[in-house]
CSV table of N, CA and C and ligand atoms in Angstrom, one decimal:
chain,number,residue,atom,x,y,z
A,1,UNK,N,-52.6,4.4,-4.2
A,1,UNK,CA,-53.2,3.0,-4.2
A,1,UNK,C,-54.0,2.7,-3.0
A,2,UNK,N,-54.2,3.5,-2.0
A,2,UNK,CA,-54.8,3.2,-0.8
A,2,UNK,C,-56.2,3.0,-1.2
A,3,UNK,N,-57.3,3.9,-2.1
A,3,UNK,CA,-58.4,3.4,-2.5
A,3,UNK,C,-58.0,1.6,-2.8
A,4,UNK,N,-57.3,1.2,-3.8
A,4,UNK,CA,-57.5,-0.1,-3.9
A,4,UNK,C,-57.5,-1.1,-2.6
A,5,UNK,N,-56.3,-0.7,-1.8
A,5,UNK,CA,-56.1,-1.3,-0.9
A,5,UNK,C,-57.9,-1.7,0.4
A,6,UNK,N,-58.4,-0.3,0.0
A,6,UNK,CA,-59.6,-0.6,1.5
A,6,UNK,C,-61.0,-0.8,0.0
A,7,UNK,N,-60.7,-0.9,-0.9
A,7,UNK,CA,-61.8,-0.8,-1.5
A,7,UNK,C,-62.5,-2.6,-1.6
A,8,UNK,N,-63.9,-2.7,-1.1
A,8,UNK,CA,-64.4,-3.8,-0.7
A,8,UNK,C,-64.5,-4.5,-2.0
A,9,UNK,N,-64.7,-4.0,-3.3
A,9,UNK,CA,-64.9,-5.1,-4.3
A,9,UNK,C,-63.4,-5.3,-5.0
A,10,UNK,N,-62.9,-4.5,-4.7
A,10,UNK,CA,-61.2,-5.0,-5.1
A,10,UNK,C,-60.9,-6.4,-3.7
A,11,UNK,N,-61.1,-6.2,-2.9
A,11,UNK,CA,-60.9,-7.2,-1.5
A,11,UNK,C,-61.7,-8.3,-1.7
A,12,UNK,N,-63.1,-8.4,-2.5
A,12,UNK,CA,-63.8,-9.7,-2.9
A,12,UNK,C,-62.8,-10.1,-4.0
A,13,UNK,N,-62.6,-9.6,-5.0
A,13,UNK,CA,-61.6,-9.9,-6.7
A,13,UNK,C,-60.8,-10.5,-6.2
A,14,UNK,N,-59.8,-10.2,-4.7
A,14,UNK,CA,-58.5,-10.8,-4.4
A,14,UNK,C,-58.7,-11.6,-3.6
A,15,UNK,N,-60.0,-11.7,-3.1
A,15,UNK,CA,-60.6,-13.7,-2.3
A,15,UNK,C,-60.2,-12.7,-1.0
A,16,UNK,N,-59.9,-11.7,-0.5
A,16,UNK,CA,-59.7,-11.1,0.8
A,16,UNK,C,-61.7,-10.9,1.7
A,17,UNK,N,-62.4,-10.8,0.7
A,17,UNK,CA,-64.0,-10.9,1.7
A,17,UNK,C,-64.3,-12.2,1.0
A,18,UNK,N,-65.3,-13.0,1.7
A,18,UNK,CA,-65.9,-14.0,0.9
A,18,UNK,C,-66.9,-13.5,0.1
A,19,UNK,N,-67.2,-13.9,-1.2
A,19,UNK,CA,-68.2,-13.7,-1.6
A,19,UNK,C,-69.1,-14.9,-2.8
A,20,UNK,N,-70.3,-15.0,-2.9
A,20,UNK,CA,-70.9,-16.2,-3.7
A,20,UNK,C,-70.3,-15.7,-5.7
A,21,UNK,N,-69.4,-16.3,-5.8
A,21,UNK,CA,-68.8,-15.9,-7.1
A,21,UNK,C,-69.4,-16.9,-8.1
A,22,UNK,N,-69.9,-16.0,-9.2
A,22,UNK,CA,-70.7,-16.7,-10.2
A,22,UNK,C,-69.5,-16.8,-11.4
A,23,UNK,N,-68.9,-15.9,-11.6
A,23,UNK,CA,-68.2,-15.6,-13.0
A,23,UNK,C,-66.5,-15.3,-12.6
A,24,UNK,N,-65.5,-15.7,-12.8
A,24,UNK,CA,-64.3,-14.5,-13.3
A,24,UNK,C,-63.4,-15.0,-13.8
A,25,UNK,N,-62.8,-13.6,-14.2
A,25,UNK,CA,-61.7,-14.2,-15.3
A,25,UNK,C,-60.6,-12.5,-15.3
A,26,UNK,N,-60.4,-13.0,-15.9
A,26,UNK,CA,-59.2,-11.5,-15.6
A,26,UNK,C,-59.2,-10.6,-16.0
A,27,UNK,N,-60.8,-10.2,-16.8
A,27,UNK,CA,-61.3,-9.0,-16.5
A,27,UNK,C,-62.2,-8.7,-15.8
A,28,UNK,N,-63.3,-9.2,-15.5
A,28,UNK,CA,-64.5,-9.2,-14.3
A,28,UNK,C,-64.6,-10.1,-13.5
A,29,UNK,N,-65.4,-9.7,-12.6
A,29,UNK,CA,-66.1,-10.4,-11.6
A,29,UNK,C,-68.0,-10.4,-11.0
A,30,UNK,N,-68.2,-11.8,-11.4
A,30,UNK,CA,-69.4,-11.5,-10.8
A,30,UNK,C,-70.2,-12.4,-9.9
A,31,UNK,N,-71.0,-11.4,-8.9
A,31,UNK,CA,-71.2,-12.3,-7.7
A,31,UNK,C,-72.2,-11.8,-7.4
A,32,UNK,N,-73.4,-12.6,-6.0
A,32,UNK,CA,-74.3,-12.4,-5.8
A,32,UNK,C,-74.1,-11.0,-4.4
A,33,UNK,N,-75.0,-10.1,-5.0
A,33,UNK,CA,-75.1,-9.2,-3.9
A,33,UNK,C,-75.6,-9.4,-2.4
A,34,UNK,N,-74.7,-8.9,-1.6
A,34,UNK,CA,-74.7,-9.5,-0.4
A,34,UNK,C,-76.1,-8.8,0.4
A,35,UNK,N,-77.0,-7.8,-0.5
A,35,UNK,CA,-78.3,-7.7,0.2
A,35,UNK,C,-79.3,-7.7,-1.1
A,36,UNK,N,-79.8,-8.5,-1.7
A,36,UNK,CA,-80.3,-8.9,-2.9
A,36,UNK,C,-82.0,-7.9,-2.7
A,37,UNK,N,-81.7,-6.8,-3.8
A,37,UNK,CA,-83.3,-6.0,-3.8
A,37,UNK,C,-83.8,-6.5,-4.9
A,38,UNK,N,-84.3,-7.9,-5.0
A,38,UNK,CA,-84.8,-8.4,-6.5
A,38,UNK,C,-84.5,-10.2,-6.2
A,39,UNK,N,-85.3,-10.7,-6.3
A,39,UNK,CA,-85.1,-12.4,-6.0
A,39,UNK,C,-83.7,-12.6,-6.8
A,40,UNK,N,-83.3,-11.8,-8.1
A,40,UNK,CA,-81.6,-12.6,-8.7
A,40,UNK,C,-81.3,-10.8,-8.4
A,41,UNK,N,-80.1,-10.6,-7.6
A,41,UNK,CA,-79.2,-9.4,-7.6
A,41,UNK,C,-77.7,-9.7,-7.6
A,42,UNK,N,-77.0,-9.6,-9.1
A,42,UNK,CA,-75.8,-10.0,-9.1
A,42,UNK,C,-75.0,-8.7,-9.4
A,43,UNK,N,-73.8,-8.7,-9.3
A,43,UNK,CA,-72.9,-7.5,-9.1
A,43,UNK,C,-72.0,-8.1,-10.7
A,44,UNK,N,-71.8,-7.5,-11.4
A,44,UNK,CA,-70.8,-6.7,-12.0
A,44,UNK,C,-69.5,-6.5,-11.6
A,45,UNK,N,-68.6,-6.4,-11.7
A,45,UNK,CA,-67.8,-5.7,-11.8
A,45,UNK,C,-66.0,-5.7,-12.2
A,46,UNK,N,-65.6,-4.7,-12.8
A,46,UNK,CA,-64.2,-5.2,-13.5
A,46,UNK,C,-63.3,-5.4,-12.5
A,47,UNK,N,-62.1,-6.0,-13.0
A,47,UNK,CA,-60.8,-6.8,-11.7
A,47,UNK,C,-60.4,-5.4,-11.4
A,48,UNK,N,-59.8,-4.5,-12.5
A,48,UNK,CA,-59.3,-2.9,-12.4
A,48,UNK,C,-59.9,-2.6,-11.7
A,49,UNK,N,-59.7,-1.4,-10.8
A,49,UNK,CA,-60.0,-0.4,-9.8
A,49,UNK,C,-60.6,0.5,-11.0
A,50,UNK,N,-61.7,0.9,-11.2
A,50,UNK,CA,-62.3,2.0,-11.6
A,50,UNK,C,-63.4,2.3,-10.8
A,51,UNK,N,-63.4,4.0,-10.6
A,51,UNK,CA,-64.0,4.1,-9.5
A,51,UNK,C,-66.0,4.0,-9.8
A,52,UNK,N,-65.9,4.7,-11.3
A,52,UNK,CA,-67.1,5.1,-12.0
A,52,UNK,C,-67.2,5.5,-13.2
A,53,UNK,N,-68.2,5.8,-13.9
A,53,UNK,CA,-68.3,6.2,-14.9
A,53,UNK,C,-67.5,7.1,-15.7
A,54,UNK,N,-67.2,8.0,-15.0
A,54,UNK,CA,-66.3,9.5,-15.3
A,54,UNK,C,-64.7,8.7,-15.8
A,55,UNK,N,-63.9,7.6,-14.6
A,55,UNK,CA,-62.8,7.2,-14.1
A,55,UNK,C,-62.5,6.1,-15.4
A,56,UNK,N,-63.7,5.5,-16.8
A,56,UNK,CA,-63.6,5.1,-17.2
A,56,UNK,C,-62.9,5.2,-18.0
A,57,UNK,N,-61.5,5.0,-19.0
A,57,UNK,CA,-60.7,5.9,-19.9
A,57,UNK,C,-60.9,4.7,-20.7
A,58,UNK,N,-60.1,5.9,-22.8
A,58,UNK,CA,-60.7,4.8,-23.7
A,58,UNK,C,-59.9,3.4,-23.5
A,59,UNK,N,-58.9,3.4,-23.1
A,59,UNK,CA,-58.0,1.5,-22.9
A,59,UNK,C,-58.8,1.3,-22.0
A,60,UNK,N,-60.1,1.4,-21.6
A,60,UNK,CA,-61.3,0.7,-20.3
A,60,UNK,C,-62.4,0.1,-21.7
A,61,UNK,N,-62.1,0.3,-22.7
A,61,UNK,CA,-63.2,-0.2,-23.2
A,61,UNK,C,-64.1,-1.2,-23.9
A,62,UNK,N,-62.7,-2.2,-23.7
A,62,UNK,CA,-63.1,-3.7,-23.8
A,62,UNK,C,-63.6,-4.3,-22.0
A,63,UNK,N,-63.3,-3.5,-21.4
A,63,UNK,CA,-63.5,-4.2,-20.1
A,63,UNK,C,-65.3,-3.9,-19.7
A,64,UNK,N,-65.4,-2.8,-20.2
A,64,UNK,CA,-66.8,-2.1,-20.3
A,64,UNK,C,-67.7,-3.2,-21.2
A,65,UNK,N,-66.7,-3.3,-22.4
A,65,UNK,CA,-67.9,-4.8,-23.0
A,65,UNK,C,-68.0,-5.6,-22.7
A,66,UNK,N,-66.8,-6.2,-21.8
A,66,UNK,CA,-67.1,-7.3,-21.0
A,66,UNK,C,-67.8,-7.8,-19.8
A,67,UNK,N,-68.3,-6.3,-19.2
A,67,UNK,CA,-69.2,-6.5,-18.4
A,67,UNK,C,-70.5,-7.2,-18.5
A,68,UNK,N,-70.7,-6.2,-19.3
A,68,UNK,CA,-72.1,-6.4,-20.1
A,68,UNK,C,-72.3,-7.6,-20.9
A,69,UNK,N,-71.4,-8.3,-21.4
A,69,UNK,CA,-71.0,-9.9,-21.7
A,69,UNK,C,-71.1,-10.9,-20.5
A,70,UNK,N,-70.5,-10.3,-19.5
A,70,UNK,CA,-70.8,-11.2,-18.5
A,70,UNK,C,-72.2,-11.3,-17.8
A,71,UNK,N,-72.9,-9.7,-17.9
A,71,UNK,CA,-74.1,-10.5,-17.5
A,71,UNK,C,-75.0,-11.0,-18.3
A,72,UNK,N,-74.7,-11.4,-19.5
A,72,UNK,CA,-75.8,-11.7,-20.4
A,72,UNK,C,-75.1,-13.3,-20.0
A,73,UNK,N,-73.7,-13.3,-20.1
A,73,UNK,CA,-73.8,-14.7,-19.1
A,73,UNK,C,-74.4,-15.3,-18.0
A,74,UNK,N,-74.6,-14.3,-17.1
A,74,UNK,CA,-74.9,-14.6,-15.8
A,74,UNK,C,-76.6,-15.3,-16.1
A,75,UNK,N,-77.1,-14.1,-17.2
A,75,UNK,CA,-78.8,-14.1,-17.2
A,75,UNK,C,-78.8,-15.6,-18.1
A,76,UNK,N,-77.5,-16.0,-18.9
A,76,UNK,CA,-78.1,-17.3,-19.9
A,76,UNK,C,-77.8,-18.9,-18.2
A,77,UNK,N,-76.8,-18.5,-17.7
A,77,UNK,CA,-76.5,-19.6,-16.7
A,77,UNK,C,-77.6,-19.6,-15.6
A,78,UNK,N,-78.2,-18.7,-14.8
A,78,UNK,CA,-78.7,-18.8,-14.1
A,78,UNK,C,-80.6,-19.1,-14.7
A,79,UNK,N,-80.7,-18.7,-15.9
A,79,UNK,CA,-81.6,-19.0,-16.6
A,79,UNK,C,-82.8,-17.9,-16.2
A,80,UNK,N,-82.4,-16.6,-15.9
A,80,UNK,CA,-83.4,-15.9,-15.8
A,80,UNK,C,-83.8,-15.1,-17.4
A,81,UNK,N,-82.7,-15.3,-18.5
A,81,UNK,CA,-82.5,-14.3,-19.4
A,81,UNK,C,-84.0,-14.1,-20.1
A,82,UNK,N,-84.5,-15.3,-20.1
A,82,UNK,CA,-86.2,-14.6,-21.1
A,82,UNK,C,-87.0,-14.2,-20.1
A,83,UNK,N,-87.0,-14.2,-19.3
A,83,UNK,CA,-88.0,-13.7,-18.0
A,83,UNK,C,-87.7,-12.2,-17.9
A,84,UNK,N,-86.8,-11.2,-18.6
A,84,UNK,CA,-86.3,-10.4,-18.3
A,84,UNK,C,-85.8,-9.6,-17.5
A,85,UNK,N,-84.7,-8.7,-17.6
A,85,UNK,CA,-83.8,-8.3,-16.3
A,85,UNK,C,-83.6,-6.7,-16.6
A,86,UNK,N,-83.0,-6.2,-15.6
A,86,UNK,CA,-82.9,-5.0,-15.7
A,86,UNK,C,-81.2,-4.7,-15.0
A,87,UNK,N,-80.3,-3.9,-16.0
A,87,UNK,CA,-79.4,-3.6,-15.3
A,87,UNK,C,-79.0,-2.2,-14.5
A,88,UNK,N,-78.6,-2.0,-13.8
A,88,UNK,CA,-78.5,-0.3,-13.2
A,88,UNK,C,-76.8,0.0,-12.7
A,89,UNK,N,-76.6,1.1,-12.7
A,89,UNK,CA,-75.5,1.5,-12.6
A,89,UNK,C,-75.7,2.6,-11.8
A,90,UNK,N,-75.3,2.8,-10.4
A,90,UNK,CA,-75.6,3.9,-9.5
A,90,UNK,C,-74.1,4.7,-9.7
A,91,UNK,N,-74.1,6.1,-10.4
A,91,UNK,CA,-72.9,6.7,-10.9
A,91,UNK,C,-73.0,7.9,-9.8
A,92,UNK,N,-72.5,7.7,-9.1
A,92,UNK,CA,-72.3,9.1,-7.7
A,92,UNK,C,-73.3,8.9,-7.0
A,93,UNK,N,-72.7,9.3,-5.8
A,93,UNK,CA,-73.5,9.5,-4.6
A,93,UNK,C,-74.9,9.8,-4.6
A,94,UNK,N,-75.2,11.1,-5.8
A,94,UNK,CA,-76.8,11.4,-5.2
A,94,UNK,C,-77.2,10.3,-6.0
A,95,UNK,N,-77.0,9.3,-7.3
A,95,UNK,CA,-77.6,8.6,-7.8
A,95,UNK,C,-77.6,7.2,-7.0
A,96,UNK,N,-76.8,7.4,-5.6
A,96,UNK,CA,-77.2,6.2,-5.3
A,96,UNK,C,-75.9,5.2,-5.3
A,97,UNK,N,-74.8,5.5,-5.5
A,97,UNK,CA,-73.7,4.7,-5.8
A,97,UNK,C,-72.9,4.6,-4.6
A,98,UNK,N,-72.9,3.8,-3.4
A,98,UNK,CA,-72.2,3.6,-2.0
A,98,UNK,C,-70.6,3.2,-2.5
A,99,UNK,N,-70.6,2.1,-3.2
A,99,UNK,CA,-69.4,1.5,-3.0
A,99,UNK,C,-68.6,2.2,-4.6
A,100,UNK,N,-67.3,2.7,-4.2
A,100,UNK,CA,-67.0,3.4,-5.4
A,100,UNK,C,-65.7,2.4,-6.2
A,101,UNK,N,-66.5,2.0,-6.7
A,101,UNK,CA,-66.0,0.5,-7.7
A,101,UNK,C,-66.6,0.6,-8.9
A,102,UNK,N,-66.2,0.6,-10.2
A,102,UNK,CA,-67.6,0.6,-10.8
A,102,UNK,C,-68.5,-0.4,-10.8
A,103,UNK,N,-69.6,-0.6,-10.7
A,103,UNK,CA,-70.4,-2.4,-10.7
A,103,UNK,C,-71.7,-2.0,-11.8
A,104,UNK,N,-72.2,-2.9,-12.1
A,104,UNK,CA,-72.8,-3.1,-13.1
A,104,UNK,C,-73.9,-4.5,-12.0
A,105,UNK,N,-75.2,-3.7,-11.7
A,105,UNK,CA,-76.2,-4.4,-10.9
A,105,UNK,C,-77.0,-5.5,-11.8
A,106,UNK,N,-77.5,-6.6,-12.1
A,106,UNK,CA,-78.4,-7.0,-12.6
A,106,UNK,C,-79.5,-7.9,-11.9
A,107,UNK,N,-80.7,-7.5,-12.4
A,107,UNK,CA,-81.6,-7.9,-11.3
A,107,UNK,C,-82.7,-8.5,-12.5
A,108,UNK,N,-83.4,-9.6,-11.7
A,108,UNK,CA,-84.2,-9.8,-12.2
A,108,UNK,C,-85.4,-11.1,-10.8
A,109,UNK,N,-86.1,-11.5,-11.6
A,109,UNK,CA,-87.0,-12.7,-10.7
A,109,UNK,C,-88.5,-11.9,-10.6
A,110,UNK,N,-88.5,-10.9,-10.3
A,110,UNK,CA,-89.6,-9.2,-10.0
A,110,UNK,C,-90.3,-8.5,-11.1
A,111,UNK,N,-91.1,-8.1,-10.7
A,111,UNK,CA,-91.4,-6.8,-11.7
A,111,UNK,C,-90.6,-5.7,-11.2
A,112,UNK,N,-90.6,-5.0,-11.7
A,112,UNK,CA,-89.9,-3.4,-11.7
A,112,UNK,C,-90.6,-2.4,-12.4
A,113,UNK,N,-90.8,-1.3,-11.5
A,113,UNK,CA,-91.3,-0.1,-12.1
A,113,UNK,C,-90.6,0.9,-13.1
A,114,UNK,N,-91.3,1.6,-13.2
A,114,UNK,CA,-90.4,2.6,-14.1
A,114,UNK,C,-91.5,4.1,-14.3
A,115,UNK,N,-91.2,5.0,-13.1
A,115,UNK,CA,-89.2,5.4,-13.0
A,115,UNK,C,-89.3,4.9,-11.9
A,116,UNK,N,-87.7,4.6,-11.9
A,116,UNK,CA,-87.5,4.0,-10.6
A,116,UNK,C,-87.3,4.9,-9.7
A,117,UNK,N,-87.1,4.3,-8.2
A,117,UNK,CA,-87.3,5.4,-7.1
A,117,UNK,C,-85.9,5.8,-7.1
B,1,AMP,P1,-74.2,0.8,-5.0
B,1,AMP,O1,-75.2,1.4,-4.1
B,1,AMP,O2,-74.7,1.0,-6.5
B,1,AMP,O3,-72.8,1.3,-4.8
B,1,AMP,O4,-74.3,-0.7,-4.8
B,1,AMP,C1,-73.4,-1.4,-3.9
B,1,AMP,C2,-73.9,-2.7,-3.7
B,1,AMP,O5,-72.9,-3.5,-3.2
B,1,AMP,C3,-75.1,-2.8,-2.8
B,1,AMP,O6,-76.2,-3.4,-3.4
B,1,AMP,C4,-74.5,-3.7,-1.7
B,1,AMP,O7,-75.5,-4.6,-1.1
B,1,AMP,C5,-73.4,-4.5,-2.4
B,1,AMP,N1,-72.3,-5.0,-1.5
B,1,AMP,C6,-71.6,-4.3,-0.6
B,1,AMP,N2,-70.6,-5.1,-0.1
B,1,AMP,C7,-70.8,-6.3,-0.6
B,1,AMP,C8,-70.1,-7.5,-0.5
B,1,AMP,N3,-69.1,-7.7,0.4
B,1,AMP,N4,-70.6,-8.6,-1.2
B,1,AMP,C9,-71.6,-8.5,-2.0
B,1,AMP,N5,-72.3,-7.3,-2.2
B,1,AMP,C10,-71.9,-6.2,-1.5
């Protein structure tokens, strides 16, 4: 249990860091990224410790739809949803994934390229 214990988005979920909380409920949480690459960068992510993709098992798979529920919440409340958004998912290190939590990134306000860097 020591991953949960030092893990930073388990420590936002439990009100232990502050963070700008848009959404939760007692399967996710969602909050404003604390270095925003996109004028709206909101974070994802489930209350369970899962670390990523792989760590996902099938009793994870209502929590996986609820992600993706919640940001279509996030995009109807904040009112970016017809302007369109982009979600990303950094799955391991080389792809870019620091914090090993699963999160589910959504961004929008920008354009965006494609491919991305
Ligand atoms: P990733 O590189 O996919 O693991 O993304 C981790 C994201 O978490 C980065 O965009 C960070 O800016 C963000 N982040 C890290 N710590 C916090 C925090 N305490 N509150 C909000 N966002 C954070």
């Amino acid at each position: 249990m020591a991953d949960v214990e030092e893990c930073v988005f388990c420590k936002v979920a439990r009100g232990k860091i502050p963070a700008y909380i848009l959404h939760k409920d007692e399967h996710v949480l969602a909050f404003h990224d604390i270095n925003p690459q996109a004028p709206v960068h909101v974070l994802i992510v489930p209350i369970k410790h899962i670390t990523d993709l792989e760590a996902i098992g099938a009793e994870d798979a209502d929590i996986v739809a609820r992600m993706f529920q919640a940001a279509r919440k996030v995009a109807q409340e904040l009112r970016f949803e017809s302007n369109g958004y982009r979600l990303v998912i950094n799955n391991g290190r080389p792809a870019g994934q620091i914090v090993p939590h699963l999160h589910l990134h959504v961004l929008s306000g920008r354009s965006f390229g494609w491919p991305p860097g």
